[in-house]
Amino acid sequence: MDALNVYAAKLAPQQESLAPGHRACQGCAELLAVRLVAKTLGQDFIIANATGCLEIVTSSYPHSAWKVPWIHVAFENAAAVASGVEAGIKILKKKGKYPVDRDIKIIAQAGDGGTVDIGLQALSGALERGHDFMYICYDNEAYMNTGIQRSSSTPYGASTTTSPAGTESIGQVTMKKNVVEIAAAHDIPYVATASPSYPFDLMEKVRKGAEAKGPAYIHVLAPCPTGWRLAPNLALSIGRLAVETKVFPLYEIENGKYRMTVSYKNHRPVIDYLKPQGRFRHLKEDNIEFIQQYVDASYERLLKKIEMSEG
Amino acid sequence: MAKKIGIEVSLAISEAVKLADVDAIAAYPITPQTHIVEHLSELVADGDLNAEFIPVESEHSAMSVCAGTSAAGARTYTATSSQGLALMNEILFIIPALRLPVVMTLANRSLSGPISIWNDHSDLMSVRDTGWISIFAENGQEAFDLTLQSFKIAEDHRVMLPINVNIDGFTLSHVIEPHEFLSQEEVDSFLPPYDPPLQLNPDKPVSMGMVGIPEIYFEAKKAQDVALIESKAVIKEVFQEFGEKFGRTYNVIESYRAEDAETLLLTMGSIGETAMEAIDIMKDEQGKKVGLLRLRLWRPFPVDELRELVKGIKTLAVIDRAVSFGGTGAPVGGEIRSALYSTEDRPYVASFIAGLGGRDVTIKDFMDMVNLAEKMETEQEVHEYKMIGVRE
Ligand SMILES: Cc1ncc(C[n+]2csc(CCOP(=O)(O)OP(=O)(O)O)c2C)c(N)n1
Ligand code: SF4
Ligand SMILES: [Mg+2]
């Protein structure tokens, strides 16, 4: 599988529901991930999009990058709007009033801010109500659209415009909120983490999430060269480093069962992941050691969950 | 003619929603709206209404779900009050901009703080400029009839705008009144199924809610304003058709015993019923030249009709149920002053605020306001607004 991931471009489906010509920054891995999701889903899906980079760069009237039905209402309510679209189509089909009788996937998509902060309530409501939809969070670890402010998904030590590193601060002082586990706590059929640096793993998870009956949640780490102060050509390799250093493990929770979907025998030290990114430039050796310990401990906890759900 | 059924007004509204064969309802409970949505969820649970009832986790999500169901092409209904409406505020602006014909009952209740569950119009006034059509019902029959008519108005392709139907919390929502219901056949002959001009459908993909760059935002807003102003003609057309079919005709401003009047009271909502009693007493027992206007349509504001109705009137006493803190008039009073400013021989406009947070407005209060307004007119008193029935 890992070997195949290298040949992604050639092996991915030809169909494109996200048109080229959108306005994302050079090297934006978020849009790459979205393109892979769209390729996997084909034509029969509808998107409810939260405000944020993804919405802004794909929908500047009169130029829409979307070849599938798409609706944007506000920042914090993608899950609620998707709930409505799902419920609306369900009842119209039941009453014989919807013009299409094929299976149509409903997708909510939002950034980390629109998911883990301001959109968390709407997300929880939609997951709890059990709508048949898939929520995809494109996590670039800050509010990028408004100028790189911190979110609760920003990792410890990252400098952002509202958690700037300074003489009295190392930048973000809190740990990244684990919204994957929060989603899983709703006992929904499918939860996964994914990365555009592992395209086949990502596409397989999107397929599974779309096939699940009920809510699915996929959390995509989306490297953002602009916000991470990273050379645009490094976005995909930094995504791989996030996995190789255990910072962002790729796993899934299918009907409560945990499974690591990409694993390495030997992991690299976190410094390999932190070093190329300007947002961590200021970190000192002891900060990095602290992060290493935290990453190791989190990874161990995840391994225990996997072990337990196998047992 | 069907016989009258005594039923709580909230339940009558739910029956109208059922007769409209609504497809989707998303709502969150808040007093005094609760009985409406409770009854609707019962109707769905019992199979009497074939609809999706989406029990959301907040009003913000209620209105967001409504955006989704309506964009999918489903006939969509919700109801709220006060804090719930305030929490929806952000999305209320977006619904008309997306041209989604959501129908909402607003059981009017005062806004916190202090927290109060009782009636006034501060909730509606806080969302005045969101671009919804706003209609007032004064009694249960009107609430039933106007709910049905609202779907027809909102979904008319010339309109495609959301509507809030206002009923006073408790004083109207919770009272039992006689209602003349319409049969399903009658409703079907009046209200066609919703035929969405655009919907979320993979065979005909559309993008809704795109970014409005400066080159387009202004034009989009102008188009929305034109649509709201022009909806008045359709509203009148639907009122007319309903009247011809079922014998109950509605007007954008209702006029009560206003012929030969020199002083007119102007009310919005159920206090109009008490005001009518006051007018009867003043006319029949005191020989006063008074009359009453009841504003039914708040948005789009019926400017032409108002100007016509106040021709030759000396004094107009406008009674508001909300405050525009530190403003130049109460919401309705100030609006009416500016509507009449450019007309010749305009009446003197006295702007009163009464009945905040459930304070009763009595027959005597109306008589006092008439007398006070006439005195103010004689003295040409300059004022912004006066509060009536409040302890100093
Ligand atoms: C209610 C509300 N608050 C704030 C904003 C401003 N705002 C728009 S997008 C955004 C940040 C988006 O961050 P995220 O969800 O992480 O998406 P990204 O742009 O990073 O992809 C903010 C704060 C808004 N549009 N609405
Ligand atoms: S700011 Fe980041 S996430 Fe947004 S478009 Fe640019 S690279 Fe992509
Ligand atoms: Mg972000």
XYZ file of C-alpha atoms and ligand atoms in Angstrom:
738
model
C 0.000 0.000 0.000
C 2.716 2.429 0.964
C 4.547 1.732 -2.286
C 1.391 2.373 -4.269
C 0.976 5.725 -2.565
C 3.993 6.982 -4.479
C 2.230 6.427 -7.819
C -0.907 8.180 -6.722
C -1.236 10.607 -9.582
C -1.311 7.886 -12.219
C -3.514 5.449 -10.358
C -6.145 7.798 -8.982
C -9.510 7.894 -10.759
C -9.602 10.227 -13.754
C -12.834 11.968 -12.751
C -12.542 15.468 -11.354
C -15.311 17.221 -9.445
C -13.010 19.996 -8.275
C -12.024 22.061 -11.288
C -8.562 23.553 -11.661
C -8.150 27.322 -11.552
C -9.146 27.829 -7.918
C -7.226 30.384 -5.881
C -5.395 28.338 -3.263
C -1.782 29.218 -2.472
C 1.012 27.439 -4.222
C 1.650 24.050 -2.656
C -1.581 24.003 -0.631
C -1.990 20.406 0.525
C -5.575 21.070 1.629
C -6.740 21.493 -1.947
C -4.771 18.413 -2.974
C -6.602 16.430 -0.327
C -9.948 17.836 -1.445
C -9.193 16.839 -5.012
C -8.475 13.266 -3.917
C -11.710 13.165 -1.927
C -13.653 14.464 -4.916
C -12.030 11.910 -7.222
C -13.039 9.122 -4.852
C -16.643 10.264 -4.538
C -17.297 10.685 -8.253
C -20.289 12.821 -9.194
C -23.091 11.850 -6.867
C -22.331 13.921 -3.850
C -23.359 17.254 -2.378
C -21.109 19.486 -0.298
C -21.974 21.748 2.625
C -18.900 23.938 3.093
C -17.942 26.024 6.106
C -16.407 29.467 5.730
C -12.615 29.300 5.502
C -9.808 28.918 2.995
C -11.497 26.103 1.136
C -14.707 28.069 0.647
C -12.973 31.307 -0.284
C -10.553 29.859 -2.810
C -13.157 27.753 -4.642
C -16.205 30.010 -4.822
C -15.444 33.560 -5.788
C -18.573 34.511 -7.734
C -18.960 34.022 -10.691
C -16.190 31.383 -10.711
C -17.051 28.183 -8.910
C -14.537 25.330 -8.854
C -17.311 22.875 -7.991
C -18.809 20.523 -10.560
C -21.052 19.024 -7.890
C -23.828 20.761 -5.931
C -22.265 22.907 -3.264
C -23.660 25.165 -0.542
C -21.952 27.530 1.848
C -24.006 29.171 4.595
C -21.651 30.236 7.412
C -18.548 29.372 9.414
C -19.716 27.183 12.293
C -22.630 25.307 10.804
C -21.431 23.013 7.999
C -22.570 19.971 9.993
C -26.023 21.486 10.547
C -26.445 22.508 6.916
C -25.354 19.019 5.834
C -27.897 17.562 8.308
C -30.568 19.597 6.576
C -29.525 18.579 3.095
C -29.489 14.935 4.162
C -32.854 15.122 5.906
C -34.371 17.143 3.066
C -33.342 14.698 0.376
C -34.369 11.730 2.518
C -37.941 12.958 2.975
C -38.268 14.170 -0.615
C -37.179 10.745 -1.849
C -39.652 9.075 0.497
C -42.406 11.260 -0.907
C -41.266 10.644 -4.484
C -40.436 14.326 -4.925
C -36.643 14.273 -5.433
C -35.614 14.133 -9.106
C -32.717 11.695 -8.585
C -33.166 8.224 -7.125
C -29.518 7.205 -6.987
C -27.583 7.109 -3.740
C -26.227 10.603 -3.053
C -23.494 11.218 -0.486
C -23.754 14.263 1.698
C -20.408 15.777 2.661
C -19.730 18.500 5.216
C -16.308 20.053 4.960
C -14.607 22.600 7.171
C -11.261 23.748 8.450
C -9.981 23.007 11.935
C -11.414 26.266 13.276
C -14.815 25.533 11.753
C -14.677 22.070 13.314
C -12.866 21.932 16.627
C -13.713 25.417 17.883
C -16.746 27.327 16.656
C -18.322 24.370 14.838
C -17.925 21.730 17.538
C -21.494 22.028 18.815
C -23.074 21.700 15.387
C -20.738 18.785 14.623
C -21.650 16.984 17.835
C -25.358 17.575 17.201
C -25.181 16.172 13.693
C -23.126 13.129 14.735
C -25.435 12.428 17.665
C -28.570 12.660 15.516
C -27.099 10.026 13.230
C -27.479 11.722 9.855
C -26.148 9.670 6.971
C -23.319 12.001 6.008
C -19.555 12.320 6.074
C -17.816 15.192 7.802
C -14.306 15.976 6.635
C -12.124 18.336 8.627
C -9.196 19.783 6.722
C -6.863 20.586 9.562
C -4.172 23.115 8.714
C -3.787 23.807 12.415
C -4.858 27.471 12.520
C -7.367 29.973 11.169
C -5.550 30.432 7.890
C -8.197 32.323 5.981
C -8.169 35.185 8.470
C -4.384 35.331 8.775
C -2.939 32.378 10.729
C -4.555 32.852 14.140
C -4.357 29.971 16.615
C -7.125 27.439 16.984
C -7.473 24.685 19.553
C -6.046 22.415 16.872
C -2.806 24.394 16.680
C -0.043 22.211 18.155
C 1.987 23.058 21.216
C 4.851 25.378 20.449
C 3.595 26.695 17.108
C 3.851 30.430 16.597
C 0.720 31.970 15.110
C -0.500 35.549 14.874
C -2.518 35.191 18.102
C -0.105 32.819 19.835
C 3.100 34.517 18.800
C 6.389 33.256 20.157
C 8.020 35.953 22.267
C 10.322 36.409 25.200
C 7.551 35.321 27.580
C 5.923 32.690 25.399
C 6.877 29.749 23.242
C 3.838 30.360 21.039
C 0.861 28.014 21.447
C 0.903 26.844 25.048
C -1.894 24.288 24.854
C -1.976 20.790 23.404
C -3.815 20.061 20.174
C -7.431 19.171 20.911
C -8.102 15.558 20.019
C -11.307 15.969 18.090
C -10.902 12.549 16.469
C -11.562 10.946 19.828
C -14.416 13.381 20.471
C -16.022 12.295 17.205
C -15.422 8.643 18.088
C -17.104 9.172 21.462
C -20.365 9.650 19.548
C -20.211 5.926 18.687
C -20.524 6.567 14.980
C -19.731 3.854 12.418
C -16.570 5.332 10.949
C -13.841 7.688 12.136
C -10.404 8.088 10.603
C -7.364 10.288 10.265
C -5.918 10.816 6.808
C -3.278 12.712 4.884
C -2.904 13.805 1.258
C 0.677 12.568 1.523
C -0.823 9.054 1.630
C -3.339 9.335 -1.197
C -4.460 5.722 -1.378
C -4.920 5.495 2.344
C -6.959 8.691 2.177
C -9.083 7.544 -0.748
C -9.762 4.189 0.876
C -10.939 5.934 4.034
C -13.163 8.287 2.074
C -14.689 5.284 0.334
C -15.320 3.546 3.660
C -16.724 6.688 5.228
C -19.062 7.202 2.303
C -20.262 3.611 2.468
C -20.887 3.670 6.203
C -24.562 3.881 7.122
C -24.761 6.894 9.379
C -22.244 9.576 10.230
C -18.572 9.295 9.334
C -15.817 11.651 10.426
C -12.476 12.030 8.676
C -9.743 14.273 10.012
C -7.245 15.229 7.347
C -3.937 16.845 8.242
C -3.558 19.499 5.546
C -0.103 21.092 5.497
C -0.341 24.789 4.699
C 2.899 26.287 3.373
C 1.668 29.821 4.012
C 0.713 29.310 7.637
C 3.372 26.822 8.566
C 6.117 28.992 7.083
C 7.170 26.156 4.868
C 8.543 26.003 1.326
C 5.573 25.183 -0.978
C 7.385 22.202 -2.479
C 7.659 20.609 0.971
C 3.938 20.381 1.803
C 3.600 16.714 0.869
C 6.881 15.607 2.392
C 6.037 17.357 5.650
C 2.770 15.397 5.651
C 4.803 12.187 5.434
C 7.111 13.358 8.191
C 4.090 13.978 10.422
C 3.291 10.284 10.147
C 6.876 9.032 10.262
C 7.477 10.962 13.501
C 4.212 9.715 15.120
C 2.973 13.317 15.318
C -0.077 12.453 13.192
C -0.693 8.690 13.137
C -2.920 7.357 10.384
C -5.619 5.159 11.866
C -9.282 4.378 11.651
C -12.040 3.413 14.042
C -14.520 1.212 12.251
C -17.557 0.365 14.351
C -15.489 0.973 17.453
C -12.520 -1.080 16.287
C -9.216 0.802 16.145
C -6.657 -0.012 13.472
C -3.417 1.663 12.415
C -3.609 1.908 8.637
C -0.040 3.072 7.982
C 2.713 1.918 10.296
C 6.446 2.138 10.416
C 8.863 -0.130 12.242
C 11.138 2.744 13.145
C 10.022 6.270 13.734
C 11.945 9.434 13.143
C 12.445 11.986 15.930
C 9.941 14.882 16.021
C 12.695 17.341 15.271
C 12.703 16.107 11.659
C 9.093 17.260 11.395
C 9.538 20.523 13.312
C 12.741 21.707 11.710
C 11.564 22.631 8.190
C 8.627 24.662 9.542
C 9.131 28.324 10.351
C 6.294 28.240 12.884
C 8.513 26.077 15.165
C 11.763 27.880 14.402
C 12.045 29.452 17.850
C 11.773 26.175 19.797
C 14.707 25.281 22.033
C 16.099 21.842 22.671
C 14.126 21.322 25.879
C 10.881 22.389 24.162
C 11.541 19.817 21.486
C 12.311 17.183 24.088
C 9.014 17.982 25.795
C 7.159 17.621 22.483
C 8.947 14.329 21.815
C 7.775 12.959 25.159
C 4.242 14.124 24.576
C 4.142 12.594 21.089
C 5.562 9.297 22.381
C 3.010 9.139 25.187
C 0.085 9.947 22.885
C 1.226 7.310 20.461
C 1.504 4.730 23.235
C -2.053 5.545 24.311
C -3.255 5.018 20.766
C -1.438 1.676 20.537
C -3.176 0.586 23.765
C -6.562 1.463 22.315
C -5.748 -0.557 19.224
C -4.618 -3.463 21.357
C -7.744 -3.263 23.504
C -10.111 -3.176 20.592
C -8.368 -6.195 19.084
C -8.569 -8.142 22.335
C -68.737 26.468 5.871
C -66.859 24.265 8.324
C -67.808 24.419 11.953
C -65.558 26.095 14.497
C -63.247 24.067 16.691
C -62.028 25.325 20.051
C -58.312 24.671 20.233
C -55.128 26.287 21.546
C -53.679 28.692 18.990
C -50.279 26.913 19.020
C -52.000 23.683 18.040
C -53.998 25.416 15.329
C -50.748 26.668 13.826
C -49.328 23.130 13.902
C -52.467 21.910 12.130
C -51.919 24.533 9.433
C -48.329 23.338 9.032
C -49.625 19.794 8.715
C -52.221 20.824 6.133
C -49.409 22.521 4.185
C -47.800 19.063 4.003
C -44.484 20.438 5.146
C -41.472 18.234 4.346
C -39.021 19.296 7.028
C -39.174 20.907 10.460
C -36.068 21.819 12.451
C -36.659 23.412 15.817
C -35.329 23.888 19.300
C -37.683 24.410 22.239
C -38.165 27.806 23.859
C -41.122 29.193 25.779
C -43.661 30.244 24.478
C -43.045 28.487 21.152
C -42.890 24.986 22.658
C -46.475 23.841 22.150
C -46.193 24.352 18.408
C -43.160 22.127 17.946
C -44.297 19.587 20.518
C -47.518 19.124 18.616
C -45.704 18.912 15.298
C -43.390 16.204 16.589
C -46.465 14.303 17.786
C -48.046 14.607 14.360
C -44.866 13.205 12.809
C -44.555 10.456 15.434
C -48.155 9.384 14.835
C -47.740 9.337 11.060
C -50.262 12.139 10.582
C -47.599 14.314 8.993
C -45.069 12.778 6.605
C -42.105 15.009 7.400
C -38.604 14.927 8.834
C -38.554 16.442 12.308
C -34.938 17.352 13.084
C -34.492 17.930 16.832
C -31.424 20.134 16.652
C -29.066 21.097 19.456
C -29.593 24.887 19.143
C -31.524 27.532 17.272
C -28.418 28.429 15.317
C -28.441 24.898 14.007
C -32.231 24.965 13.584
C -31.939 27.781 11.076
C -28.853 26.182 9.502
C -30.686 22.894 9.059
C -33.564 24.857 7.519
C -31.070 26.290 5.022
C -30.061 22.748 4.121
C -33.545 21.265 3.848
C -34.852 24.223 1.880
C -31.853 24.208 -0.475
C -32.502 20.508 -1.034
C -35.977 21.499 -2.216
C -38.018 20.569 0.853
C -40.891 22.709 2.154
C -39.410 23.888 5.442
C -40.859 25.187 8.689
C -39.521 26.286 12.053
C -40.660 28.257 15.070
C -38.909 30.154 17.824
C -39.019 33.074 20.251
C -36.774 35.651 21.857
C -33.325 34.235 22.776
C -33.776 31.530 20.171
C -34.306 34.122 17.483
C -31.328 36.088 18.754
C -29.162 32.975 18.507
C -30.319 32.447 14.919
C -29.450 35.992 13.996
C -26.402 35.277 11.855
C -28.240 32.747 9.717
C -31.414 34.843 9.445
C -29.533 37.213 7.138
C -28.319 34.389 4.919
C -31.677 32.656 4.326
C -33.217 35.484 2.249
C -29.882 36.123 0.523
C -29.963 32.485 -0.613
C -33.625 33.042 -1.585
C -34.878 30.149 0.542
C -38.629 30.237 1.304
C -38.514 29.078 4.930
C -41.644 29.776 6.978
C -41.203 30.512 10.684
C -43.657 31.206 13.456
C -42.341 33.743 15.901
C -44.106 33.540 19.246
C -43.028 37.035 20.241
C -41.286 37.301 23.599
C -39.124 39.949 25.205
C -35.346 39.655 25.098
C -33.061 39.204 28.108
C -32.027 40.862 30.347
C -33.546 40.657 32.694
C -34.696 37.297 31.470
C -38.420 37.340 30.824
C -40.620 34.819 29.100
C -43.445 37.300 28.558
C -44.613 39.087 25.512
C -43.427 42.098 23.599
C -41.907 42.666 20.164
C -38.268 43.217 21.039
C -37.281 39.879 19.489
C -38.681 40.696 16.059
C -37.386 44.250 16.115
C -33.863 42.973 16.733
C -33.973 41.146 13.388
C -35.836 43.839 11.467
C -33.194 44.256 8.809
C -32.502 40.601 8.063
C -34.619 40.717 4.893
C -37.510 38.471 5.900
C -41.151 39.156 5.147
C -42.805 39.855 8.519
C -46.514 39.372 9.066
C -48.590 39.770 12.239
C -51.551 37.675 13.329
C -53.893 39.000 15.994
C -55.939 35.935 16.791
C -55.896 32.188 16.278
C -57.886 32.193 13.069
C -55.498 34.704 11.556
C -52.519 32.675 12.736
C -53.941 29.568 11.077
C -54.853 31.341 7.849
C -51.639 33.363 7.595
C -49.451 30.318 8.197
C -51.013 28.619 5.188
C -50.825 31.741 3.058
C -47.185 32.241 3.998
C -46.066 29.074 2.239
C -47.801 30.216 -0.912
C -46.283 33.688 -0.742
C -42.750 32.570 0.195
C -42.557 29.877 -2.482
C -43.968 32.016 -5.283
C -41.186 32.216 -7.866
C -41.625 35.978 -7.976
C -40.870 36.091 -4.235
C -38.619 33.238 -2.992
C -38.094 34.832 0.396
C -38.556 33.578 3.950
C -41.478 34.729 6.101
C -41.925 35.081 9.829
C -45.495 34.984 11.066
C -45.671 36.778 14.388
C -48.012 35.778 17.173
C -47.841 37.305 20.620
C -46.373 34.888 23.130
C -48.871 33.551 25.706
C -51.539 36.183 25.045
C -52.062 34.511 21.694
C -49.941 31.361 21.562
C -51.428 29.796 24.697
C -55.091 30.775 24.522
C -57.876 28.522 23.382
C -59.924 30.094 20.642
C -62.540 28.956 18.141
C -60.951 28.211 14.761
C -62.493 27.397 11.449
C -60.143 24.844 9.902
C -59.815 24.187 6.201
C -60.031 20.656 4.850
C -57.069 19.032 3.112
C -58.907 19.339 -0.225
C -59.454 23.050 0.329
C -55.806 23.596 1.232
C -54.629 21.555 -1.751
C -56.789 23.636 -4.067
C -55.080 26.760 -2.743
C -51.480 25.741 -2.017
C -49.610 23.871 -4.757
C -46.624 21.649 -3.845
C -43.316 23.494 -3.559
C -41.586 23.655 -6.916
C -38.026 24.838 -6.189
C -36.491 26.903 -9.018
C -33.048 25.663 -7.902
C -32.135 22.762 -5.700
C -29.101 20.728 -4.658
C -29.174 17.986 -7.275
C -26.145 16.214 -8.805
C -27.805 16.123 -12.229
C -27.894 19.931 -12.285
C -25.086 21.102 -10.004
C -25.285 24.631 -8.631
C -23.066 26.519 -6.201
C -25.035 28.356 -3.520
C -23.634 30.934 -1.135
C -20.519 31.912 -3.045
C -18.166 34.736 -2.125
C -19.535 38.185 -2.993
C -16.618 40.246 -4.198
C -17.062 44.053 -4.238
C -17.938 43.940 -7.938
C -21.051 41.892 -7.177
C -22.064 42.247 -3.506
C -23.872 45.559 -3.914
C -25.884 44.332 -6.904
C -26.813 41.173 -5.007
C -28.142 43.269 -2.127
C -30.055 45.562 -4.444
C -31.667 42.566 -6.124
C -32.671 41.258 -2.709
C -34.195 44.588 -1.711
C -36.141 44.818 -4.962
C -37.443 41.287 -4.425
C -38.638 42.143 -0.917
C -40.338 45.363 -2.005
C -41.994 43.646 -4.951
C -43.228 40.787 -2.795
C -45.955 43.112 -1.516
C -47.894 42.732 -4.753
C -47.806 38.944 -4.428
C -48.770 39.125 -0.761
C -51.837 41.165 -1.691
C -52.644 38.802 -4.532
C -52.488 35.782 -2.213
C -54.579 37.559 0.458
C -57.132 38.300 -2.247
C -57.242 34.738 -3.556
C -57.558 33.320 -0.056
C -60.426 35.693 0.629
C -62.243 34.734 -2.536
C -61.817 31.026 -1.828
C -62.498 30.917 1.892
C -64.276 34.160 2.717
C -61.663 35.630 5.045
C -59.841 38.510 3.400
C -56.652 40.007 4.772
C -55.107 43.409 4.112
C -51.578 44.667 4.605
C -53.033 47.255 6.988
C -56.403 46.553 8.558
C -58.547 49.559 9.243
C -61.195 49.544 11.990
C -63.957 52.160 12.171
C -61.565 54.721 10.759
C -64.124 56.515 8.589
C -64.650 60.127 9.784
C -61.871 59.730 12.368
C -59.585 62.616 13.306
C -57.355 60.539 15.555
C -56.109 57.061 14.699
C -54.439 54.519 16.914
C -51.973 52.212 15.196
C -51.085 48.810 16.662
C -49.290 45.640 15.665
C -50.220 42.206 17.013
C -52.885 41.010 19.417
C -53.252 44.258 21.368
C -55.217 45.355 18.311
C -58.137 43.335 19.704
C -58.165 45.330 22.957
C -57.698 48.524 20.969
C -60.861 47.733 18.985
C -62.832 47.533 22.221
C -61.392 50.867 23.311
C -62.361 52.409 19.972
C -65.923 51.094 20.322
C -66.283 52.664 23.753
C -64.737 55.971 22.690
C -66.865 56.160 19.562
C -70.156 54.837 20.888
C -70.137 56.161 24.441
C -67.975 59.251 24.214
C -68.697 60.347 20.643
C -65.026 60.713 19.872
C -63.803 60.785 16.279
C -61.316 57.943 16.567
C -60.404 54.831 14.635
C -57.778 52.124 14.489
C -55.165 50.898 12.042
C -53.654 47.468 12.616
C -50.419 46.935 10.779
C -50.382 43.379 9.476
C -47.402 43.587 7.164
C -44.285 44.927 8.841
C -41.825 43.991 6.073
C -41.992 44.976 3.305
C -43.436 48.104 4.918
C -46.710 49.097 3.243
C -45.770 52.738 2.694
C -48.350 53.559 -0.011
C -51.222 51.972 1.856
C -50.300 53.819 5.038
C -50.103 57.186 3.272
C -53.516 56.571 1.755
C -55.124 55.539 5.050
C -53.928 58.529 7.049
C -55.055 61.143 4.525
C -57.028 63.833 6.348
C -56.118 62.471 9.787
C -54.997 65.003 12.393
C -53.305 62.753 14.944
C -51.773 59.318 14.659
C -50.858 57.526 17.889
C -48.480 54.652 17.201
C -48.066 52.026 19.890
C -44.835 50.085 19.949
C -43.974 46.998 21.959
C -40.199 47.446 21.780
C -37.547 50.071 22.447
C -34.857 51.341 20.155
C -32.637 52.481 23.015
C -31.638 56.081 22.648
C -33.180 56.272 19.206
C -35.320 58.917 17.556
C -38.569 57.014 17.882
C -39.773 53.564 18.843
C -39.312 51.057 15.987
C -42.780 51.361 14.436
C -43.371 54.970 15.464
C -40.080 56.133 14.018
C -40.697 54.209 10.836
C -44.105 55.770 10.395
C -42.783 59.257 10.988
C -40.265 58.802 8.222
C -42.849 57.205 5.917
C -45.043 60.297 6.297
C -42.401 62.998 6.448
C -42.435 63.744 2.745
C -46.240 63.773 2.443
C -48.273 66.956 2.510
C -50.729 67.500 5.388
C -49.253 64.662 7.348
C -50.783 63.872 10.714
C -49.008 64.589 13.953
C -47.337 61.308 14.968
C -47.189 60.442 18.657
C -44.834 57.515 19.336
C -45.736 55.460 22.408
C -44.126 52.397 23.911
C -46.386 50.148 25.971
C -46.619 46.631 27.276
C -42.969 45.646 27.517
C -42.183 42.235 28.979
C -45.807 41.176 29.364
C -47.145 44.367 31.000
C -50.867 44.524 30.212
C -52.106 47.217 27.872
C -55.664 47.913 28.978
C -58.659 49.583 27.373
C -58.020 52.538 29.647
C -54.409 52.735 28.447
C -55.618 53.080 24.872
C -58.081 55.800 25.835
C -55.351 57.616 27.744
C -53.036 57.395 24.753
C -55.691 58.860 22.462
C -56.227 61.778 24.833
C -52.529 62.318 25.356
C -51.808 62.187 21.623
C -54.521 64.762 20.940
C -53.114 67.043 23.613
C -49.624 66.632 22.189
C -50.993 67.464 18.761
C -52.664 70.625 20.004
C -49.428 71.713 21.632
C -47.346 70.394 18.727
C -45.135 68.793 21.346
C -41.718 67.818 20.103
C -40.815 64.346 21.371
C -39.013 61.190 20.366
C -41.136 58.600 22.179
C -43.029 58.214 25.435
C -43.378 55.147 27.613
C -46.900 54.434 28.797
C -47.812 52.395 31.875
C -44.339 52.387 33.387
C -43.557 53.447 36.957
C -41.270 56.466 36.943
C -19.087 33.653 13.204
C -17.818 33.968 12.521
N -16.728 34.293 13.242
C -15.580 34.568 12.632
C -15.494 34.529 11.258
C -14.187 34.879 10.593
N -13.534 33.702 10.022
C -13.778 33.308 8.753
S -12.896 31.968 8.306
C -12.138 31.942 9.800
C -11.080 30.953 10.118
C -11.172 29.700 9.370
O -10.301 28.803 9.960
P -10.438 27.284 9.656
O -11.799 26.790 9.947
O -9.335 26.576 10.375
O -10.253 27.188 8.079
P -8.951 27.557 7.217
O -9.188 28.912 6.649
O -7.783 27.498 8.126
O -8.896 26.501 6.170
C -12.611 32.938 10.638
C -12.117 33.156 12.015
C -16.663 34.210 10.532
N -16.691 34.165 9.197
N -17.797 33.913 11.178
S -3.463 29.679 3.432
Fe -2.826 27.553 3.566
S -4.712 26.338 3.551
Fe -5.215 28.401 2.830
S -5.073 28.242 0.606
Fe -3.088 28.971 1.348
S -1.885 27.124 1.628
Fe -4.012 26.482 1.444
Mg -7.491 26.040 9.620
